[in-house]
PDB file of C-alpha atoms in Angstrom:
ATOM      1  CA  UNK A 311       0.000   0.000   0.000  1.00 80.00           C
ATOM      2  CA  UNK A 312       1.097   3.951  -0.509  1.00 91.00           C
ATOM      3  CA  UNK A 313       0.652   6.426   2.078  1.00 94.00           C
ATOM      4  CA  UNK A 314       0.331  10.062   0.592  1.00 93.00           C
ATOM      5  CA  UNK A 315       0.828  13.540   2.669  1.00 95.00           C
ATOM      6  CA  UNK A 316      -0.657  16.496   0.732  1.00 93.00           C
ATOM      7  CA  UNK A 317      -2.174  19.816   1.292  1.00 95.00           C
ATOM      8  CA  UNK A 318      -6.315  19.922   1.030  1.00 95.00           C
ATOM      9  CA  UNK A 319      -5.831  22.091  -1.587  1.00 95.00           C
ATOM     10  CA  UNK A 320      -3.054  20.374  -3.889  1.00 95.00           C
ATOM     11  CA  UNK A 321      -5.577  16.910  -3.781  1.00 96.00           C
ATOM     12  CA  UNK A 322      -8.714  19.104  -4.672  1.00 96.00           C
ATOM     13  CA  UNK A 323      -7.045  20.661  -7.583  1.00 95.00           C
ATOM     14  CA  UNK A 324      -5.789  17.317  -8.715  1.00 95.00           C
ATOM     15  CA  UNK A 325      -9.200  15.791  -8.331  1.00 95.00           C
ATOM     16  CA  UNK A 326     -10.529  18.618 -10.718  1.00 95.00           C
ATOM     17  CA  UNK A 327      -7.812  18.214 -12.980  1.00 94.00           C
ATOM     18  CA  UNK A 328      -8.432  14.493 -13.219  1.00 92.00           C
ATOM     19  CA  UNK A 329      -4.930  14.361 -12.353  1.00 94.00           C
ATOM     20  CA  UNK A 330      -5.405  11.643  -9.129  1.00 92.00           C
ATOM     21  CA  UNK A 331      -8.502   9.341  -8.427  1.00 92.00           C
ATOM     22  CA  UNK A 332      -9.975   8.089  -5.452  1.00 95.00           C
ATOM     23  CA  UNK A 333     -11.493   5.276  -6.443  1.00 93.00           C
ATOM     24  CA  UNK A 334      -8.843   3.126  -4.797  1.00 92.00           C
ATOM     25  CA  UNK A 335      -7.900   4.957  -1.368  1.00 95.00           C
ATOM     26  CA  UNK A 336      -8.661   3.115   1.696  1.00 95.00           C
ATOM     27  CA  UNK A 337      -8.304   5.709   4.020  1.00 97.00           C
ATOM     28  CA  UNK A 338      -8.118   9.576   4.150  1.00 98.00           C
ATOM     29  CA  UNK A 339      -7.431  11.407   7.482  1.00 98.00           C
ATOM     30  CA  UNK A 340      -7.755  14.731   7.724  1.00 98.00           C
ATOM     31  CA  UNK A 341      -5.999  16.582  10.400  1.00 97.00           C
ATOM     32  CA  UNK A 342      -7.152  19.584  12.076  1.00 95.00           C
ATOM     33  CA  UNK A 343     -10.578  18.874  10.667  1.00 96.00           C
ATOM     34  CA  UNK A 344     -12.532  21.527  12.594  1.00 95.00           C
ATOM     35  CA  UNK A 345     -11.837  23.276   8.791  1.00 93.00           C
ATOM     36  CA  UNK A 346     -14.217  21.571   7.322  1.00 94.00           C
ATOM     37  CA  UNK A 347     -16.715  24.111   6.807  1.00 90.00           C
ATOM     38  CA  UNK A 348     -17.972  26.379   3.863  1.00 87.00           C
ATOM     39  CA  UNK A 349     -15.765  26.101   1.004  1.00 88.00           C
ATOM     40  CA  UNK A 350     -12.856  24.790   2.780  1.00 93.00           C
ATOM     41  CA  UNK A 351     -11.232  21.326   0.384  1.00 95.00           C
ATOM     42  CA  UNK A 352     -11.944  19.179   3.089  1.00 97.00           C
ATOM     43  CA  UNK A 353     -15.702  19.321   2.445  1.00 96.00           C
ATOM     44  CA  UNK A 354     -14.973  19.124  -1.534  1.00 96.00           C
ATOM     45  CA  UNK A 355     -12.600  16.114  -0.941  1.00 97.00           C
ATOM     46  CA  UNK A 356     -15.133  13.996   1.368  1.00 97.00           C
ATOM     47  CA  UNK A 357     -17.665  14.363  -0.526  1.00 96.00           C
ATOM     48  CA  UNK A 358     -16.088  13.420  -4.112  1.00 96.00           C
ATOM     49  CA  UNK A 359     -14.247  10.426  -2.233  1.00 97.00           C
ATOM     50  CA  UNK A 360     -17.769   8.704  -0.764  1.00 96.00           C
ATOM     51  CA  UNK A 361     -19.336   9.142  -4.329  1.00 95.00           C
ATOM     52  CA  UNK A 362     -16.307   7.400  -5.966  1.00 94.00           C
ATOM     53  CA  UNK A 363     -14.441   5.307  -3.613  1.00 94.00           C
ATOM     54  CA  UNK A 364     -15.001   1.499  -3.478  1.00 87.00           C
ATOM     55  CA  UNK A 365     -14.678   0.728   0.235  1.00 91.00           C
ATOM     56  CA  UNK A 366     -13.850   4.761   1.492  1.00 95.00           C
ATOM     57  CA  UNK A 367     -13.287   5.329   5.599  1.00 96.00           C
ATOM     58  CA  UNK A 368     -12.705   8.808   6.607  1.00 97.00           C
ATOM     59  CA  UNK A 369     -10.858   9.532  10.006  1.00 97.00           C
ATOM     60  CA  UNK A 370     -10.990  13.398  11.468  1.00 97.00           C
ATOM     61  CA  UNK A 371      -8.720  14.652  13.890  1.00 96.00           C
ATOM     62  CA  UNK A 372      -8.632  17.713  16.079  1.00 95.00           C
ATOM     63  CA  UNK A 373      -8.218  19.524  19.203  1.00 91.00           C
ATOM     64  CA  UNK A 374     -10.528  22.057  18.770  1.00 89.00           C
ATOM     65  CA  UNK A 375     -13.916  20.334  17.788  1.00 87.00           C
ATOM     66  CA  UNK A 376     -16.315  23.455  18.229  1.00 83.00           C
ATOM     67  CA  UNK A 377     -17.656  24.504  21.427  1.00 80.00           C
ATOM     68  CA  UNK A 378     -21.486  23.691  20.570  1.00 85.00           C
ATOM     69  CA  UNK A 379     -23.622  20.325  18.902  1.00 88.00           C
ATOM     70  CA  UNK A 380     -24.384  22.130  15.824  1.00 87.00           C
ATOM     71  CA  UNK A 381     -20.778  23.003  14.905  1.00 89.00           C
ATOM     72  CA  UNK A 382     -19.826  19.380  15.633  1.00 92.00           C
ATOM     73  CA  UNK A 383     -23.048  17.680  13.756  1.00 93.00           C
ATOM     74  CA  UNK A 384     -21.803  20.196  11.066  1.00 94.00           C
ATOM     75  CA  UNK A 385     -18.069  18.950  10.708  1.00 95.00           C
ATOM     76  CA  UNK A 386     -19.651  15.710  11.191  1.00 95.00           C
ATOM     77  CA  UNK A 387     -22.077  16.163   7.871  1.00 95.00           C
ATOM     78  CA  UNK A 388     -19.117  17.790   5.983  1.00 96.00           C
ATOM     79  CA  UNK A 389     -17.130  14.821   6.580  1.00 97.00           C
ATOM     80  CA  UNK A 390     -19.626  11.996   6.295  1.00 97.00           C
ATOM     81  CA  UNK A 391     -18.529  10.769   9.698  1.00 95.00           C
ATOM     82  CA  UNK A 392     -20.937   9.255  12.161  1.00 93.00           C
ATOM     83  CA  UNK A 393     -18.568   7.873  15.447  1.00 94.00           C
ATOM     84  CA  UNK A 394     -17.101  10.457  17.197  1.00 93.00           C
ATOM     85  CA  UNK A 395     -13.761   9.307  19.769  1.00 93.00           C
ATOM     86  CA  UNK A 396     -12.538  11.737  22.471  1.00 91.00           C
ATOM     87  CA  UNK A 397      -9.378  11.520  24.186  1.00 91.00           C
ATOM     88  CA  UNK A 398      -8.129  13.256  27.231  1.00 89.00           C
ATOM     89  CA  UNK A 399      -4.415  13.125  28.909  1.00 88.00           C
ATOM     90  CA  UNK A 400      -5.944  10.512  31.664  1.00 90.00           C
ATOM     91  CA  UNK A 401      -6.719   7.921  29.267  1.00 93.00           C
ATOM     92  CA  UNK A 402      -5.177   5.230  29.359  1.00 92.00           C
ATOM     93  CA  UNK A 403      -3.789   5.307  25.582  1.00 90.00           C
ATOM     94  CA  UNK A 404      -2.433   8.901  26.307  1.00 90.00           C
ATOM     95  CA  UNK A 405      -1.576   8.996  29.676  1.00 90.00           C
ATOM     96  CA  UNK A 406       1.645   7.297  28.619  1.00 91.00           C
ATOM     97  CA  UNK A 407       2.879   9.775  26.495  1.00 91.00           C
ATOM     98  CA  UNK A 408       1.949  12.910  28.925  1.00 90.00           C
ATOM     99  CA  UNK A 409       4.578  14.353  30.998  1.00 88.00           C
ATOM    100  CA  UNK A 410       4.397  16.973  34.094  1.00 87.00           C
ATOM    101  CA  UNK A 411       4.852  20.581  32.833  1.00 86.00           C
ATOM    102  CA  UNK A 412       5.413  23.099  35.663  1.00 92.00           C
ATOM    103  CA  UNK A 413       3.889  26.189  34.774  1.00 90.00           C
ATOM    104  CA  UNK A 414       5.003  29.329  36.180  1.00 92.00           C
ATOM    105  CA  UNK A 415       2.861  32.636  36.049  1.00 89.00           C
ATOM    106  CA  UNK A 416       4.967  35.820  35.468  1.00 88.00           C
ATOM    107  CA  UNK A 417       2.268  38.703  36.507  1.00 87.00           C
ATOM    108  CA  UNK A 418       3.743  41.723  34.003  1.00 87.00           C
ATOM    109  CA  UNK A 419       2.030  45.461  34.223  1.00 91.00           C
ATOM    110  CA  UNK A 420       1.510  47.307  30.718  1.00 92.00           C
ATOM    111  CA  UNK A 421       3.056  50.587  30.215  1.00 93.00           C
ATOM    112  CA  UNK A 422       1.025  53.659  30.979  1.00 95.00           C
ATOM    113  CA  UNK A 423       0.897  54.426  27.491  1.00 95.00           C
ATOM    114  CA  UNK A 424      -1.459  51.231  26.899  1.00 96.00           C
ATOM    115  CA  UNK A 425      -3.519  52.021  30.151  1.00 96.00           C
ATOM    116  CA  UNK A 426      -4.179  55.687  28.420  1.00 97.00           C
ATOM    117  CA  UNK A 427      -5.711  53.417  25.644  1.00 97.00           C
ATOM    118  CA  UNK A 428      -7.338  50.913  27.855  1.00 97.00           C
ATOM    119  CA  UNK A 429      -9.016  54.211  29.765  1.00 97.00           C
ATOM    120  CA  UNK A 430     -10.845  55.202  26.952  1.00 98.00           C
ATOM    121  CA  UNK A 431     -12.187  51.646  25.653  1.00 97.00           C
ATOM    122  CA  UNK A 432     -13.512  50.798  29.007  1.00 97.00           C
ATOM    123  CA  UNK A 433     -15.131  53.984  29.553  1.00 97.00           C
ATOM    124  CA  UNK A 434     -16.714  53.966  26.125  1.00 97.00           C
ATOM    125  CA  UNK A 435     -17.953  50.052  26.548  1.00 97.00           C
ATOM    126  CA  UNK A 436     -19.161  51.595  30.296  1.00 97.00           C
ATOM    127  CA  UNK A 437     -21.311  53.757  28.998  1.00 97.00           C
ATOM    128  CA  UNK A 438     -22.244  51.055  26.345  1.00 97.00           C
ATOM    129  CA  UNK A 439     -23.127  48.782  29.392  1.00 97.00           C
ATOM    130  CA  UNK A 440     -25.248  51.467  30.698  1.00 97.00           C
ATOM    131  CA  UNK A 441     -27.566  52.329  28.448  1.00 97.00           C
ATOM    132  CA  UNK A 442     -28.196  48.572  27.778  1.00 96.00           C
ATOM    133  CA  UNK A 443     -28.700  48.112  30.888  1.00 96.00           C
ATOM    134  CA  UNK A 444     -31.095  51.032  30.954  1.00 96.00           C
ATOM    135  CA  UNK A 445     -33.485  49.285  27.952  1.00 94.00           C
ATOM    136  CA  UNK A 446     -33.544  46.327  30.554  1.00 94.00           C
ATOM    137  CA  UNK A 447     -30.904  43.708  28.231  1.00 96.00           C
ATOM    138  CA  UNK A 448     -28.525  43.726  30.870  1.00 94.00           C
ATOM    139  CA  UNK A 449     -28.658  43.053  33.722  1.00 93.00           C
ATOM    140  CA  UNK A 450     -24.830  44.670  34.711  1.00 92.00           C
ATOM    141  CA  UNK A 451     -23.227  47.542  33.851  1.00 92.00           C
ATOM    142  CA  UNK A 452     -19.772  46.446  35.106  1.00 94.00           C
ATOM    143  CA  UNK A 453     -17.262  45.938  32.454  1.00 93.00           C
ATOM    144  CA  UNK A 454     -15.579  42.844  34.642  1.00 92.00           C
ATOM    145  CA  UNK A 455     -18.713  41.060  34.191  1.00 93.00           C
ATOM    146  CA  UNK A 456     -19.707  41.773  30.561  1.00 93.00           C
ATOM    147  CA  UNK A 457     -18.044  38.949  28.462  1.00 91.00           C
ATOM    148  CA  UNK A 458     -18.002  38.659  24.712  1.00 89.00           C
ATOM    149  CA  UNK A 459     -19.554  35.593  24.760  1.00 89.00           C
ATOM    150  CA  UNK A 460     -22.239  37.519  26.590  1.00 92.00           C
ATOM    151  CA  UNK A 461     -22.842  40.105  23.603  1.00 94.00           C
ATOM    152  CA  UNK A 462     -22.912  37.872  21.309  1.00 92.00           C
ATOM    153  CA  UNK A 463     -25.854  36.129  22.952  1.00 92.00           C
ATOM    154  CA  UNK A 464     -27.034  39.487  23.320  1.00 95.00           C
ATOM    155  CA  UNK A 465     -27.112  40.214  19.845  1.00 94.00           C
ATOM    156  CA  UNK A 466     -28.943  36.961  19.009  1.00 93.00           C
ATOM    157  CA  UNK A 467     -31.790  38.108  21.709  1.00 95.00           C
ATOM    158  CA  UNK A 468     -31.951  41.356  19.591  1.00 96.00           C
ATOM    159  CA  UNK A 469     -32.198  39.829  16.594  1.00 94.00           C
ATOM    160  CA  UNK A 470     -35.155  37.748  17.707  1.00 94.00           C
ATOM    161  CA  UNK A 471     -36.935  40.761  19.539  1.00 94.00           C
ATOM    162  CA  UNK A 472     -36.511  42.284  16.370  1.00 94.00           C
ATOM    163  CA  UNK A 473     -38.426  39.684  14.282  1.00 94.00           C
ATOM    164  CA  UNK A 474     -41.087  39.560  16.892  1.00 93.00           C
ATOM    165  CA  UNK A 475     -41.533  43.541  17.449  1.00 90.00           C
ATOM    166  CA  UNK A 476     -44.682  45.113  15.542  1.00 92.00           C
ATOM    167  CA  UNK A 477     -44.066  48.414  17.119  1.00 91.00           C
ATOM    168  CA  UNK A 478     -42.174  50.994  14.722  1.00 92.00           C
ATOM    169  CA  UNK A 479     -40.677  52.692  18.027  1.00 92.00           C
ATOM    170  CA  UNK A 480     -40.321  49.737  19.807  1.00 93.00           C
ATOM    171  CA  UNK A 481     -38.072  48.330  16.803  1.00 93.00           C
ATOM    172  CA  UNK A 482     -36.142  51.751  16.025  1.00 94.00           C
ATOM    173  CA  UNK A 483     -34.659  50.965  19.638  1.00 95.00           C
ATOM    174  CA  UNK A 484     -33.693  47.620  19.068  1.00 96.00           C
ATOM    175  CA  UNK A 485     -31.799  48.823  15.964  1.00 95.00           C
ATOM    176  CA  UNK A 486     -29.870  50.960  18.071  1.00 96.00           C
ATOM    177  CA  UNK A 487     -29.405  48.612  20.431  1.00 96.00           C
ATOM    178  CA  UNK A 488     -28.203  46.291  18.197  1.00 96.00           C
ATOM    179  CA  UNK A 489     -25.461  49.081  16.861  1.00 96.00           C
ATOM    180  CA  UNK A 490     -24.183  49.028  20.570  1.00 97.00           C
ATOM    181  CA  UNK A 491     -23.792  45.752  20.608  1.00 96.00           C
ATOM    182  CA  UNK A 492     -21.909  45.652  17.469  1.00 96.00           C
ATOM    183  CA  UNK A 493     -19.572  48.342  18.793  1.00 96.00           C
ATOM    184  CA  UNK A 494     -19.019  47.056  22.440  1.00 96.00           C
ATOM    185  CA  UNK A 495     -17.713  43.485  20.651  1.00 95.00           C
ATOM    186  CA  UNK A 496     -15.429  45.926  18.396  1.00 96.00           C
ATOM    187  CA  UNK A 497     -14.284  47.748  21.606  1.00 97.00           C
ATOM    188  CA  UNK A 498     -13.782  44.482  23.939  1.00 95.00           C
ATOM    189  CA  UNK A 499     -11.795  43.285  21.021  1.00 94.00           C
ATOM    190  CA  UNK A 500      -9.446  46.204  20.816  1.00 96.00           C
ATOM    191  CA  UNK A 501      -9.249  46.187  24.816  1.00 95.00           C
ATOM    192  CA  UNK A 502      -8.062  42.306  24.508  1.00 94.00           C
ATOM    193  CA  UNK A 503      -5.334  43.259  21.601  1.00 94.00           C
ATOM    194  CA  UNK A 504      -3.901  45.992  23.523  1.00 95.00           C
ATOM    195  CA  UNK A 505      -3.741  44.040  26.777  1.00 94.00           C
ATOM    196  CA  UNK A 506      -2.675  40.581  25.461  1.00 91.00           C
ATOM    197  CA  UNK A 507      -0.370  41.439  22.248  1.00 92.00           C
ATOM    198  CA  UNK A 508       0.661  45.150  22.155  1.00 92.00           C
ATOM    199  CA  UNK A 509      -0.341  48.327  20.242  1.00 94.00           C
ATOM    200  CA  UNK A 510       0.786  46.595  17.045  1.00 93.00           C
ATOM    201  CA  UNK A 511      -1.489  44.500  16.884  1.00 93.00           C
ATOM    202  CA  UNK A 512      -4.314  47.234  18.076  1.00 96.00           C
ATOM    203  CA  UNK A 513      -2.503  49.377  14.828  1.00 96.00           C
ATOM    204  CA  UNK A 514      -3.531  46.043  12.417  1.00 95.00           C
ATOM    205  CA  UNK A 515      -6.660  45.978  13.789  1.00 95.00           C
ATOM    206  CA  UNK A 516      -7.535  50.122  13.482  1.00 96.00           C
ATOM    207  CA  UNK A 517      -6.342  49.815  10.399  1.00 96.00           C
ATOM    208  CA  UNK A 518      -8.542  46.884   8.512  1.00 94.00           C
ATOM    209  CA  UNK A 519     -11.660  49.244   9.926  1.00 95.00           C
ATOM    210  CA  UNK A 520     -10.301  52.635   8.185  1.00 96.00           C
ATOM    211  CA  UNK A 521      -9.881  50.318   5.426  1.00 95.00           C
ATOM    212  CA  UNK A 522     -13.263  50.042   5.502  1.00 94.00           C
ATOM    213  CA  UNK A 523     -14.727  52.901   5.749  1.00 96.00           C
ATOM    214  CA  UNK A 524     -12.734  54.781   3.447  1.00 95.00           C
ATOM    215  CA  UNK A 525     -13.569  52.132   0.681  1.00 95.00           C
ATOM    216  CA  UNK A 526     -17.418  52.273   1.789  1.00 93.00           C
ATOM    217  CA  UNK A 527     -17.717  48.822   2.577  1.00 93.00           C
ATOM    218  CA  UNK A 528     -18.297  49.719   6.632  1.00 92.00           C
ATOM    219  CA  UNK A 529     -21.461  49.365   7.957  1.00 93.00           C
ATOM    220  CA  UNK A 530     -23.317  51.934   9.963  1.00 93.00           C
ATOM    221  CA  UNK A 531     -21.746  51.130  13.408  1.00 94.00           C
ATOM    222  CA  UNK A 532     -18.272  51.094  12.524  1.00 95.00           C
ATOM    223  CA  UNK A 533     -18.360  54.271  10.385  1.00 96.00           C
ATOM    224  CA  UNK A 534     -20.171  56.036  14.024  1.00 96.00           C
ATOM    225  CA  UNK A 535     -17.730  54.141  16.303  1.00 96.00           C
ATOM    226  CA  UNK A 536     -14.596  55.491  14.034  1.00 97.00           C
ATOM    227  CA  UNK A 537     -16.110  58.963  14.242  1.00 96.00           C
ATOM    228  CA  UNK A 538     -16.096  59.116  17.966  1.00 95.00           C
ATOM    229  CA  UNK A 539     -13.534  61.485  19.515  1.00 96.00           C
ATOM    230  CA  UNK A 540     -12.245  58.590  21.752  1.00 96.00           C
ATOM    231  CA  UNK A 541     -11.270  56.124  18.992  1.00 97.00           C
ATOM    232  CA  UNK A 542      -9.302  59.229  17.078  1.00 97.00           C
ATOM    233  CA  UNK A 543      -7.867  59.939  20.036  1.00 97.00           C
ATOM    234  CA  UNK A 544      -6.613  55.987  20.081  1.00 97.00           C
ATOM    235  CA  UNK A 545      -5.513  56.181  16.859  1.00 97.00           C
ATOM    236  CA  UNK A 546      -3.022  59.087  18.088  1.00 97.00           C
ATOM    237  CA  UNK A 547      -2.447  57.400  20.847  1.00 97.00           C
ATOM    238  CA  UNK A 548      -1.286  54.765  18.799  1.00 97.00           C
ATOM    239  CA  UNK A 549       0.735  56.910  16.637  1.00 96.00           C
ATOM    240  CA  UNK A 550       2.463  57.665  19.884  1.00 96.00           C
ATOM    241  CA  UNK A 551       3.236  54.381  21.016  1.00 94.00           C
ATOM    242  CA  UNK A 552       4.664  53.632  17.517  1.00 93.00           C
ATOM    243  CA  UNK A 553       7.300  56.411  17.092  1.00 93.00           C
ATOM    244  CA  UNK A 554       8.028  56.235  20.899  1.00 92.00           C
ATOM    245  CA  UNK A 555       9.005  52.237  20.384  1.00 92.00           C
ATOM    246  CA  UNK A 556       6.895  51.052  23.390  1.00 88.00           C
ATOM    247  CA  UNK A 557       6.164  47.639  23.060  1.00 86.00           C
ATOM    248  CA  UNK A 558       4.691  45.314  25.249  1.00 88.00           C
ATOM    249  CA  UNK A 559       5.889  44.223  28.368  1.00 85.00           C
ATOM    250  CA  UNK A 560       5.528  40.500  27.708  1.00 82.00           C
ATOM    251  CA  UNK A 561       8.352  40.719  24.469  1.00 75.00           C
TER     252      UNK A 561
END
């Protein structure tokens, strides 16, 4: 027999190409399969190998199956798998081949210059909080205890309010709800960039958005959130940070 090692994408072109067949494989395992979604090859290659194999077995491997049933059932239906196998390091075909790691946690405090940034995000997302809270879809204010998990479920409430609502008032306030939604996920995110990786990262991020809106494809909420006097204040903050070589503390 042949074992073969290829990229998704090299086997998918070759299958178009009628360059390679899989009428004959045994076996195809596809690592890190939590890709197989959309329009990713995986999908394309599973598919074209049940409809043409003679006696086809597909194997799926991953550490990072999706944290709900329907993105699972949805790998699952990509892949035309039915079993699914878990393993943790205490069983007992893996507990062999796990060794102690000491971890040590180095507490480091960002610069002054990022807490001047950080200031400004977590005042804006504050008063976010609090008008949500206001219209009774929060039940916090406190930026500690506002997740982004928590907004996005947020959002999908919204959404659903939305289709239900018959009132014209009722669903004007919903819409702007909605647009503070959008924006507090946008401004957790930046808080999380300039906390965990550094104000270059922020910079990348800042930048994709003015991208965006200077080439009209931003939507309502970013275009307002960009126009705020804290955000261009962030950006020259940013500026700052650059020319001034501060980095952060973890590099």
């Amino acid at each position: 027999f042949k074992i073969a090692f290829m990229t998704p994408q090299v086997l998918q072109n070759d299958i178009i190409s009628n360059l390679y067949s899989l009428d004959d494989v045994s076996l195809i395992i596809f690592d890190e399969c939590h890709r197989s979604v959309g329009d990713y090859a995986y999908c394309f290659i599973a598919k074209k190998y049940v409809e043409t194999a003679k006696n086809h077995q597909i194997l799926g491997l991953t550490a990072s199956p999706g944290s709900t049933e329907e993105k699972i059932n949805e790998i699952k239906n990509n892949l035309f798998v039915e079993h699914v196998e878990i393993r943790t390091d205490q069983d007992s075909d893996v507990k062999p081949y796990i060794y102690k790691v000491d971890n040590e946690w180095i507490k480091v405090k960002l610069p002054s210059e990022f807490m001047d940034i950080k200031k400004i995000l977590i005042e804006k997302l504050r008063a976010i909080y609090k008008w949500l809270k206001q219209q009774e879809l929060l039940n916090s204010s406190d930026v500690t205890k506002i997740f982004r998990k928590d907004l996005l479920a947020l959002d999908k409430i919204i959404n659903g309010k939305i289709s239900a609502s018959r009132d014209d008032e009722e669903k004007i306030l919903l819409f702007s709800a909605k647009k503070f939604v959008a924006n507090a996920i946008r401004l957790s995110h930046m808080d999380e960039l300039i906390e965990t990786q550094g104000v270059s990262a922020l910079d990348d991020y800042m930048k994709k958005n003015v991208k965006k809106i200077k080439q009209n494809t931003a939507n309502k909420s970013l275009k307002e959130l960009f126009r705020d006097s804290g955000i261009k204040q962030i950006l020259k903050l940013i500026e700052t940070n650059k020319e001034n070589g501060i980095v952060h503390p973890k590099l």
